Coordinates of C-alpha atoms in Angstrom, one line a residue:
X1 CA -19.2 -33.6 -33.3
X2 CA -15.5 -33.0 -34.1
X3 CA -14.3 -32.3 -37.6
X4 CA -12.4 -35.6 -37.7
X5 CA -15.6 -37.6 -37.4
X6 CA -17.4 -35.9 -40.2
X7 CA -17.5 -38.0 -43.3
X8 CA -16.0 -36.7 -46.5
X9 CA -18.3 -34.6 -48.7
X10 CA -17.4 -36.6 -51.7
X11 CA -17.0 -40.2 -50.6
X12 CA -14.0 -42.0 -52.0
X13 CA -12.4 -38.7 -53.1
X14 CA -9.8 -38.5 -50.4
X15 CA -6.5 -40.0 -51.4
X16 CA -4.4 -38.3 -48.7
X17 CA -5.4 -40.4 -45.7
X18 CA -2.2 -42.5 -45.6
X19 CA -0.9 -42.3 -42.0
X20 CA 2.6 -40.9 -41.9
X21 CA 5.3 -43.3 -40.6
X22 CA 7.1 -42.9 -37.4
X23 CA 10.1 -41.1 -38.9
X24 CA 7.9 -38.6 -40.6
X25 CA 6.3 -37.8 -37.2
X26 CA 9.7 -37.3 -35.8
X27 CA 10.7 -34.8 -38.5
X28 CA 7.4 -32.9 -38.3
X29 CA 7.8 -32.7 -34.5
X30 CA 11.3 -31.3 -35.0
X31 CA 9.9 -28.7 -37.4
X32 CA 7.2 -27.7 -34.9
X33 CA 9.6 -27.5 -32.0
X34 CA 12.1 -25.4 -34.1
X35 CA 9.3 -23.0 -35.0
X36 CA 8.3 -22.7 -31.3
X37 CA 11.8 -22.2 -30.1
X38 CA 12.6 -19.6 -32.7
X39 CA 9.6 -17.5 -31.8
X40 CA 10.0 -17.9 -28.1
X41 CA 13.6 -17.0 -28.3
X42 CA 12.8 -13.8 -30.2
X43 CA 9.9 -12.9 -27.9
X44 CA 11.8 -13.2 -24.6
X45 CA 15.0 -11.6 -26.0
X46 CA 13.2 -8.6 -27.6
X47 CA 9.8 -8.3 -25.9
X48 CA 8.5 -6.9 -29.2
X49 CA 5.0 -5.4 -29.3
X50 CA 3.7 -3.7 -32.4
X51 CA 1.9 -0.3 -32.7
X52 CA -1.5 -1.5 -33.6
X53 CA -1.6 -4.1 -30.9
X54 CA -2.1 -1.4 -28.4
X55 CA -5.3 -0.4 -30.0
X56 CA -6.7 -3.8 -29.4
X57 CA -5.1 -4.0 -25.9
X58 CA -6.8 -0.7 -24.9
X59 CA -10.2 -2.2 -26.0
X60 CA -9.5 -5.4 -24.0
X61 CA -8.5 -3.6 -20.8
X62 CA -11.6 -1.5 -21.0
X63 CA -13.8 -4.6 -21.3
X64 CA -11.9 -6.4 -18.5
X65 CA -12.3 -3.4 -16.2
X66 CA -16.0 -3.0 -16.8
X67 CA -16.0 0.0 -19.1
X68 CA -17.5 -1.8 -22.1
X69 CA -16.3 -2.7 -25.5
X70 CA -14.9 0.8 -26.2
X71 CA -11.7 2.6 -27.0
X72 CA -12.8 5.9 -25.6
X73 CA -15.0 5.6 -22.6
X74 CA -18.7 6.0 -23.4
X75 CA -18.1 5.8 -27.2
X76 CA -19.4 2.6 -28.7
X77 CA -17.2 2.5 -31.8
X78 CA -15.9 -0.8 -33.2
X79 CA -12.3 0.3 -34.0
X80 CA -10.7 -3.1 -33.9
X81 CA -11.0 -5.6 -36.7
X82 CA -10.4 -8.6 -34.4
X83 CA -13.2 -8.9 -31.9
X84 CA -12.5 -12.5 -30.9
X85 CA -8.9 -11.8 -30.1
X86 CA -9.9 -8.7 -28.2
X87 CA -12.2 -10.8 -26.1
X88 CA -9.4 -13.3 -25.4
X89 CA -7.1 -10.6 -24.2
X90 CA -9.9 -9.2 -22.1
X91 CA -10.5 -12.6 -20.5
X92 CA -6.8 -12.9 -19.7
X93 CA -6.7 -9.4 -18.2
X94 CA -9.8 -10.1 -16.1
X95 CA -8.2 -13.3 -14.9
X96 CA -5.2 -11.3 -13.6
X97 CA -2.8 -12.6 -16.2
X98 CA -0.5 -10.6 -18.4
X99 CA -2.7 -10.1 -21.4
X100 CA 0.1 -9.0 -23.7
X101 CA 2.1 -12.1 -23.0
X102 CA -0.9 -14.4 -23.3
X103 CA -1.7 -12.9 -26.7
X104 CA 1.9 -13.3 -27.8
X105 CA 2.1 -16.9 -26.7
X106 CA -1.2 -17.8 -28.3
X107 CA -0.1 -16.4 -31.6
X108 CA 3.3 -18.1 -31.3
X109 CA 1.6 -21.4 -30.8
X110 CA -0.8 -20.8 -33.7
X111 CA 2.0 -19.6 -36.1
X112 CA 4.0 -22.7 -35.3
X113 CA 1.0 -25.0 -35.8
X114 CA 0.7 -23.5 -39.3
X115 CA 3.8 -25.4 -40.4
X116 CA 2.0 -28.7 -39.6
X117 CA -1.1 -27.5 -41.4
X118 CA 0.9 -26.5 -44.4
X119 CA 2.3 -30.0 -44.6
X120 CA -1.2 -31.4 -44.3
X121 CA -2.4 -29.2 -47.1
X122 CA 0.4 -30.3 -49.4
X123 CA -0.3 -34.0 -48.6
X124 CA -4.0 -33.6 -49.1
X125 CA -3.8 -31.7 -52.4
X126 CA -0.8 -33.1 -54.3
X127 CA -0.8 -36.9 -55.0
X128 CA 2.4 -38.8 -54.3
X129 CA 4.6 -35.7 -54.0
X130 CA 2.7 -34.0 -51.3
X131 CA 4.7 -35.3 -48.4
X132 CA 8.0 -34.3 -49.8
X133 CA 6.8 -30.9 -50.9
X134 CA 5.0 -30.4 -47.6
X135 CA 8.1 -31.1 -45.5
X136 CA 10.1 -28.6 -47.4
X137 CA 7.4 -25.9 -47.2
X138 CA 6.8 -26.5 -43.5
X139 CA 10.4 -26.1 -42.7
X140 CA 10.7 -22.8 -44.6
X141 CA 7.6 -21.5 -42.9
X142 CA 8.9 -22.5 -39.5
X143 CA 11.9 -20.0 -39.8
X144 CA 10.6 -17.5 -42.4
X145 CA 11.6 -14.0 -40.9
X146 CA 8.3 -12.1 -41.5
X147 CA 6.2 -14.8 -39.8
X148 CA 8.7 -14.7 -36.8
X149 CA 8.4 -11.0 -36.5
X150 CA 4.6 -10.8 -36.5
X151 CA 4.0 -13.9 -34.5
X152 CA 5.6 -12.2 -31.5
X153 CA 4.2 -8.7 -32.1
X154 CA 1.1 -9.2 -30.0
X155 CA -1.2 -8.8 -33.0
X156 CA -3.6 -11.5 -34.2
X157 CA -1.6 -12.3 -37.4
X158 CA -0.5 -15.8 -36.3
X159 CA -4.0 -16.8 -35.5
X160 CA -5.4 -15.4 -38.7
X161 CA -2.8 -17.3 -40.8
X162 CA -3.5 -20.5 -38.9
X163 CA -7.3 -20.3 -39.3
X164 CA -7.0 -19.5 -43.0
X165 CA -4.8 -22.6 -43.6
X166 CA -7.1 -24.7 -41.5
X167 CA -10.0 -23.8 -43.7
X168 CA -8.2 -24.9 -46.8
X169 CA -7.0 -28.1 -45.1
X170 CA -10.5 -28.9 -44.1
X171 CA -11.7 -28.2 -47.6
X172 CA -9.0 -30.4 -49.2
X173 CA -9.7 -33.2 -46.7
X174 CA -13.4 -32.9 -47.5
X175 CA -14.6 -32.0 -44.1
X176 CA -17.5 -29.5 -44.4
X177 CA -18.0 -29.0 -40.6
X178 CA -14.3 -28.2 -40.3
X179 CA -14.6 -25.6 -43.0
X180 CA -17.5 -24.0 -41.2
X181 CA -15.9 -23.9 -37.8
X182 CA -12.5 -22.6 -39.0
X183 CA -14.3 -20.1 -41.2
X184 CA -16.2 -18.7 -38.3
X185 CA -13.1 -18.3 -36.2
X186 CA -11.3 -16.6 -39.1
X187 CA -14.1 -14.0 -39.7
X188 CA -14.2 -13.3 -36.0
X189 CA -10.5 -12.8 -36.0
X190 CA -10.4 -10.6 -39.1
X191 CA -13.4 -9.6 -41.1
X192 CA -11.4 -9.5 -44.3
X193 CA -11.3 -13.3 -44.1
X194 CA -14.8 -13.2 -45.7
X195 CA -13.2 -13.5 -49.1
X196 CA -11.4 -16.7 -48.2
X197 CA -14.6 -18.0 -46.7
X198 CA -16.6 -17.2 -49.8
X199 CA -14.1 -19.1 -52.0
X200 CA -14.2 -22.1 -49.6
X201 CA -18.0 -22.3 -49.6
X202 CA -18.2 -21.9 -53.3
X203 CA -15.9 -24.9 -53.6
X204 CA -18.1 -26.9 -51.2
X205 CA -21.1 -26.2 -53.4
X206 CA -19.1 -27.1 -56.6
X207 CA -17.8 -30.4 -55.2
X208 CA -21.3 -31.7 -54.5
X209 CA -22.7 -30.3 -57.8
X210 CA -19.9 -32.0 -59.7
X211 CA -20.6 -35.3 -58.1
X212 CA -24.2 -35.2 -59.2
X213 CA -25.4 -34.9 -55.7
X214 CA -27.8 -32.2 -54.5
X215 CA -25.7 -29.5 -53.0
X216 CA -28.4 -28.5 -50.5
X217 CA -27.9 -31.0 -47.6
X218 CA -24.2 -30.9 -47.2
X219 CA -23.5 -27.3 -48.0
X220 CA -26.7 -26.1 -46.2
X221 CA -25.5 -27.8 -43.0
X222 CA -22.1 -26.1 -43.2
X223 CA -23.7 -22.7 -43.9
X224 CA -26.1 -23.1 -41.0
X225 CA -23.2 -24.0 -38.7
X226 CA -21.3 -20.9 -39.9
X227 CA -24.3 -18.7 -39.4
X228 CA -24.9 -20.1 -35.9
X229 CA -21.3 -19.5 -34.9
X230 CA -21.3 -15.9 -36.2
X231 CA -24.8 -15.0 -35.1
X232 CA -24.0 -14.1 -31.4
X233 CA -21.3 -11.6 -32.3
X234 CA -23.2 -10.2 -35.3
X235 CA -26.4 -9.5 -33.2
X236 CA -24.3 -8.0 -30.4
X237 CA -22.4 -5.8 -32.8
X238 CA -25.6 -4.5 -34.4
X239 CA -27.1 -3.6 -31.0
X240 CA -23.9 -2.2 -29.4
X241 CA -22.1 -0.6 -32.3
X242 CA -24.9 -0.3 -35.0
X243 CA -23.0 -2.5 -37.4
X244 CA -20.6 -5.5 -37.3
X245 CA -18.4 -3.7 -39.9
X246 CA -15.4 -2.2 -38.1
X247 CA -15.1 1.6 -38.3
X248 CA -11.4 1.0 -38.8
X249 CA -12.0 -0.9 -42.0
X250 CA -14.3 1.9 -43.4
X251 CA -11.8 4.5 -42.4
X252 CA -8.8 2.8 -44.1
X253 CA -10.7 2.4 -47.3
X254 CA -11.8 6.0 -47.4
X255 CA -9.0 8.0 -45.8
X256 CA -6.1 6.2 -47.3
X257 CA -7.8 6.4 -50.7
X258 CA -7.9 10.2 -50.2
X259 CA -4.3 10.3 -49.1
X260 CA -3.2 8.2 -52.1
X261 CA -5.0 9.8 -55.1
X262 CA -2.8 8.1 -57.7
X263 CA -4.3 5.3 -59.8
X264 CA -2.0 2.5 -58.4
X265 CA -0.1 4.1 -55.5
X266 CA 1.0 0.9 -53.9
X267 CA 2.1 -1.1 -56.9
X268 CA 5.8 -0.2 -56.4
X269 CA 5.8 -0.6 -52.6
X270 CA 4.1 -4.0 -53.0
X271 CA 6.7 -5.1 -55.5
X272 CA 9.5 -4.1 -53.2
X273 CA 7.8 -5.9 -50.3
X274 CA 7.8 -9.1 -52.3
X275 CA 11.5 -8.8 -53.4
X276 CA 13.3 -7.5 -50.3
X277 CA 16.4 -9.6 -50.7
X278 CA 17.8 -12.7 -52.4
X279 CA 15.6 -15.1 -50.4
X280 CA 12.5 -13.3 -51.5
X281 CA 13.7 -13.5 -55.1
X282 CA 14.2 -17.2 -54.7
X283 CA 10.6 -17.6 -53.5
X284 CA 9.3 -15.5 -56.4
X285 CA 11.3 -17.4 -58.9
X286 CA 9.7 -20.6 -57.7
X287 CA 6.2 -19.2 -57.0
X288 CA 5.6 -18.0 -60.6
X289 CA 5.8 -21.5 -62.2
X290 CA 4.6 -23.1 -59.0
X291 CA 1.2 -21.4 -59.3
X292 CA 0.7 -22.8 -62.8
X293 CA 2.0 -26.3 -61.8
X294 CA -0.1 -26.2 -58.6
X295 CA -3.2 -25.3 -60.5
X296 CA -3.2 -28.8 -62.1
X297 CA -4.1 -30.1 -58.6
X298 CA -7.8 -29.3 -58.2
X299 CA -7.8 -29.5 -54.4
X300 CA -5.1 -26.8 -54.3
X301 CA -6.9 -24.4 -56.6
X302 CA -9.1 -22.6 -54.0
X303 CA -6.1 -21.8 -51.9
X304 CA -4.1 -20.6 -54.9
X305 CA -7.0 -18.5 -56.1
X306 CA -7.4 -16.8 -52.7
X307 CA -3.6 -16.1 -52.5
X308 CA -3.6 -14.5 -55.9
X309 CA -6.7 -12.4 -55.2
X310 CA -5.3 -11.3 -51.8
X311 CA -2.0 -10.2 -53.2
X312 CA -3.7 -8.6 -56.2
X313 CA -5.9 -6.6 -53.8
X314 CA -2.7 -5.4 -52.0
X315 CA -1.0 -4.5 -55.2
X316 CA -3.9 -2.5 -56.6
X317 CA -5.1 -1.1 -53.2
X318 CA -4.9 2.5 -52.2
X319 CA -4.5 1.6 -48.5
X320 CA -1.1 1.8 -47.0
X321 CA 0.6 -1.6 -47.0
X322 CA 1.6 -2.5 -43.4
X323 CA 3.9 -5.4 -42.8
X324 CA 1.3 -7.8 -41.3
X325 CA -0.8 -7.5 -44.5
X326 CA 1.7 -9.7 -46.3
X327 CA 1.7 -12.6 -43.8
X328 CA -1.7 -14.6 -44.1
X329 CA -1.0 -15.9 -47.6
X330 CA 2.7 -16.5 -46.9
X331 CA 2.3 -20.3 -46.3
X332 CA 0.6 -20.8 -49.6
X333 CA 3.2 -18.6 -51.3
X334 CA 5.9 -20.7 -49.8
X335 CA 4.2 -23.9 -51.0
X336 CA 3.8 -22.5 -54.5
X337 CA 7.5 -21.7 -54.5
X338 CA 8.4 -25.2 -53.4
X339 CA 6.2 -26.7 -56.1
X340 CA 7.7 -24.4 -58.7
X341 CA 11.3 -25.2 -57.7
X342 CA 10.4 -28.9 -57.6
X343 CA 9.1 -28.6 -61.1
X344 CA 12.2 -26.7 -62.2
X345 CA 14.7 -29.1 -60.7
X346 CA 12.6 -32.1 -61.7
X347 CA 13.3 -34.0 -58.5
X348 CA 9.7 -34.4 -57.4
X349 CA 8.3 -36.0 -60.5
X350 CA 9.5 -39.5 -59.8
X351 CA 6.6 -40.9 -57.9
X352 CA 6.1 -41.5 -54.2
X353 CA 8.9 -40.9 -51.7
X354 CA 11.1 -44.0 -51.1
X355 CA 10.4 -46.3 -48.2
X356 CA 12.5 -46.6 -45.0
X357 CA 16.2 -46.8 -45.7
X358 CA 18.4 -49.7 -45.0
X359 CA 20.5 -47.8 -42.5
X360 CA 20.1 -48.8 -38.9
X361 CA 18.0 -46.8 -36.4
X362 CA 18.8 -43.4 -35.0
X363 CA 18.2 -39.8 -36.1
X364 CA 19.9 -40.3 -39.5
X365 CA 17.6 -43.1 -40.3
X366 CA 14.6 -41.1 -39.2
X367 CA 15.5 -38.3 -41.5
X368 CA 16.3 -40.3 -44.5
X369 CA 13.2 -42.5 -44.3
X370 CA 10.9 -39.6 -44.8
X371 CA 11.9 -39.3 -48.5
X372 CA 15.5 -38.9 -49.2
X373 CA 17.0 -35.5 -49.9
X374 CA 13.8 -33.4 -49.3
X375 CA 14.1 -34.4 -45.6
X376 CA 17.8 -33.5 -45.5
X377 CA 16.9 -30.2 -47.2
X378 CA 14.3 -29.5 -44.6
X379 CA 16.8 -30.1 -41.8
X380 CA 19.3 -27.9 -43.5
X381 CA 16.6 -25.1 -43.8
X382 CA 15.9 -25.3 -40.1
X383 CA 19.6 -25.0 -39.3
X384 CA 20.1 -22.1 -41.7
X385 CA 17.0 -20.3 -40.3
X386 CA 18.3 -20.8 -36.8
X387 CA 21.7 -19.4 -37.8
X388 CA 19.9 -16.2 -38.9
X389 CA 18.1 -15.7 -35.6
X390 CA 20.7 -13.4 -34.1
X391 CA 20.4 -11.0 -37.0
X392 CA 16.6 -11.1 -36.8
X393 CA 16.8 -10.6 -33.0
X394 CA 19.0 -7.5 -33.5
X395 CA 16.6 -6.0 -36.0
X396 CA 13.5 -6.7 -33.9
X397 CA 15.2 -5.4 -30.7
X398 CA 16.2 -2.2 -32.5
X399 CA 12.5 -1.6 -33.5
X400 CA 11.4 -2.2 -30.0
X401 CA 14.0 0.2 -28.5
X402 CA 13.0 2.9 -31.0
X403 CA 9.3 2.6 -30.2
X404 CA 9.8 2.6 -26.5
X405 CA 12.3 5.5 -26.6
X406 CA 10.0 7.7 -28.7
X407 CA 6.4 6.5 -28.7
X408 CA 6.1 5.0 -25.2
X409 CA 8.0 7.8 -23.5
X410 CA 5.8 10.3 -25.4
X411 CA 2.6 8.6 -24.2
X412 CA 3.8 8.6 -20.6
X413 CA 4.8 12.3 -20.9
X414 CA 1.3 13.2 -22.3
X415 CA -0.3 11.4 -19.4
X416 CA 1.1 14.1 -17.2
X417 CA 0.2 16.9 -19.6
X418 CA -3.3 16.1 -20.7
X419 CA -6.0 16.5 -18.0
X420 CA -9.0 14.1 -17.7
X421 CA -11.7 15.0 -20.2
X422 CA -9.3 16.7 -22.6
X423 CA -9.0 15.4 -26.1
X424 CA -5.8 14.5 -27.9
X425 CA -5.9 14.4 -31.7
X426 CA -3.2 12.3 -33.5
X427 CA -2.7 9.6 -36.1
X428 CA -0.4 7.0 -34.3
X429 CA -2.9 6.0 -31.7
X430 CA -1.2 2.7 -30.7
X431 CA 1.6 3.2 -28.2
X432 CA 0.8 6.9 -27.6
X433 CA -2.9 6.4 -27.2
X434 CA -2.4 3.5 -24.8
X435 CA 0.2 5.0 -22.5
X436 CA -1.3 8.5 -22.5
X437 CA -4.7 7.2 -21.4
X438 CA -6.1 10.3 -23.0
X439 CA -9.4 10.6 -24.8
X440 CA -8.3 10.2 -28.4
X441 CA -9.5 11.8 -31.6
X442 CA -8.0 9.6 -34.2
X443 CA -6.8 11.7 -37.1
X444 CA -7.6 8.9 -39.7
X445 CA -10.8 7.7 -38.1
X446 CA -10.0 4.2 -36.9
X447 CA -11.8 4.8 -33.6
X448 CA -13.3 8.2 -34.5
X449 CA -15.9 7.8 -37.3
X450 CA -16.7 11.6 -37.1
X451 CA -13.3 12.2 -38.7
X452 CA -14.0 10.3 -42.0
X453 CA -16.2 13.0 -43.7
X454 CA -13.4 15.6 -43.5
X455 CA -11.4 13.6 -46.0
X456 CA -13.3 14.8 -49.0
X457 CA -12.5 16.1 -52.5
X458 CA -11.3 19.7 -52.5
X459 CA -10.1 19.7 -48.9
X460 CA -6.5 21.1 -48.8
X461 CA -6.0 20.1 -45.2
X462 CA -8.5 17.7 -43.4
X463 CA -6.4 18.1 -40.3
X464 CA -7.1 21.8 -40.2
X465 CA -10.7 21.3 -41.0
X466 CA -11.0 18.8 -38.1
X467 CA -9.3 21.2 -35.7
X468 CA -11.6 24.0 -36.7
X469 CA -14.8 22.0 -36.4
X470 CA -14.1 19.4 -33.6
X471 CA -11.7 21.6 -31.5
X472 CA -9.5 19.0 -29.9
X473 CA -7.6 20.3 -26.8
X474 CA -4.3 19.0 -28.0
X475 CA -3.0 18.0 -31.5
X476 CA 0.1 15.9 -32.0
X477 CA 1.6 16.1 -35.5
X478 CA 4.5 14.4 -37.2
X479 CA 7.1 16.6 -38.9
X480 CA 5.5 16.2 -42.3
X481 CA 2.0 16.6 -41.0
X482 CA 3.0 19.8 -39.2
X483 CA 4.7 21.3 -42.3
X484 CA 1.6 20.4 -44.5
X485 CA -0.7 22.0 -42.0
X486 CA 1.4 25.2 -41.7
X487 CA 1.6 25.5 -45.5
X488 CA -2.1 25.0 -45.8
X489 CA -2.9 27.6 -43.1
X490 CA -3.6 30.4 -45.6
X491 CA -5.1 33.0 -45.2
X492 CA -3.5 33.6 -41.8
X493 CA -6.8 33.3 -39.9
X494 CA -6.9 29.5 -40.4
X495 CA -7.4 27.4 -37.3
X496 CA -3.8 26.3 -36.8
X497 CA -2.5 29.9 -36.5
X498 CA -5.5 31.4 -34.8
X499 CA -6.6 29.0 -32.1
X500 CA -3.5 26.7 -31.5
X501 CA -0.1 27.4 -30.2
X502 CA 3.0 25.2 -30.3
X503 CA 3.8 24.0 -26.8
X504 CA 6.4 21.3 -27.4
X505 CA 8.8 19.9 -30.0
X506 CA 9.6 16.3 -29.4
X507 CA 12.9 15.1 -30.8
X508 CA 13.7 11.6 -32.0
X509 CA 16.2 10.1 -29.5
X510 CA 17.9 8.1 -32.3
X511 CA 18.2 11.2 -34.5
X512 CA 19.1 14.1 -32.3
X513 CA 20.4 16.3 -35.1
X514 CA 17.2 15.8 -37.2
X515 CA 14.1 17.9 -37.1
X516 CA 11.6 17.1 -34.3
X517 CA 9.7 13.8 -34.7
X518 CA 6.5 15.4 -33.4
X519 CA 5.0 18.8 -32.6
X520 CA 2.5 19.2 -29.8
X521 CA -0.1 21.9 -30.2
X522 CA -2.5 23.2 -27.6
X523 CA -5.8 24.9 -28.2
X524 CA -6.1 28.3 -26.6
X525 CA -9.5 29.7 -25.5
X526 CA -10.9 32.8 -27.2

């Protein structure tokens, strides 16, 4: 049974089922096409792939080539947080397709589809004004730079964002089976989606309880469907890995907390990440009142609650804040900003959008009939976003060139240096781990759980302790890591000075006059 055939949980409680008119479909189609074109243009002009994607890709290729769900051959460690996406990439690889391109195209499609879902969420949660607000928000999301960047990166970010939105859309439209299906997909794509799922199912229970109907039948069916969809992977993960909880998640929580001992080490970086330039300040200025105004709409509350908890978790976390962490709540943040600015300007408080204009047919008529100036604003946003694409392309292309010149080339070099069976210890295991094809000892434990206990109170240098106990054949350290290890190597009989020699200094091609980017150490037998 499809989600569209499931009756509302609370009969008669859905006031957002008015079919959009033809001109609205035209504008929504334009937004979706613009989102697709923007992302495809950036993909094929930059060929961007992000560092952490190569961890997932190495898992996928090992699966496709019959080596099992492993990063290092023979080691059953769940070091990827996205098992469903990993299996998709493995399927593409096994079919003889370009797995990287397939993953990028899937995320581009999902990220573009999120604009339509955001419109649906606004329409389903905000009476009268939802269509106008949704059109504006969808157009911003279609060309918002961070979503463009991560949609083409190869990572699962676009899929995660889409599934999270789809859960809230299903919840707002009172479709319990849709909530269950999209929740299962979300958890299988990113286990940290469990918080969103918990909020959604708590709302399902509350809706039935509020209506005076027993919550058991409707919610129980949704819960059972969620369990049934998650059960195959959960059982497999317990048998194969010992737990469905990714080692990478445990490692980040433990190791990054050790590396960031301050009380709130990321509060400043989070604030800077949310206020990078004037556009970010505009969103923030709208989002602050928008959260309060949006809270008046009961169907929007679960989404706003999750967004606030998610961002609060980032602000107060001790884990390093990578760029893709910001993206999943971005559609809701944009919607809150549009709500806030609508409240500030006072232009959206005048009832439903006007009907079709008196102008004769054509594109102008189609635009204006959606609701006056909000539709014109949406088109302007698309045009402005498109105008910014060359600058975005230049920045993304520069990132790709730097990673290929340093990380990819280093991985290929190490492929010739490190012999089969020898172990390479390092922290950036994405590009280098993938292209070196070496057996990897991950210095922060994402795919090497044996590393985690070394990050303990009182340890001056976990890296030196790891080298002393686990004895990797090669160690690749960044400049800062190498300096820290040398300074910690006191007395002089510490491992770094006793059993390892420096065999190569690797410069940064973009900074030839700077200190080496990496130092390669080799273990000597004694």
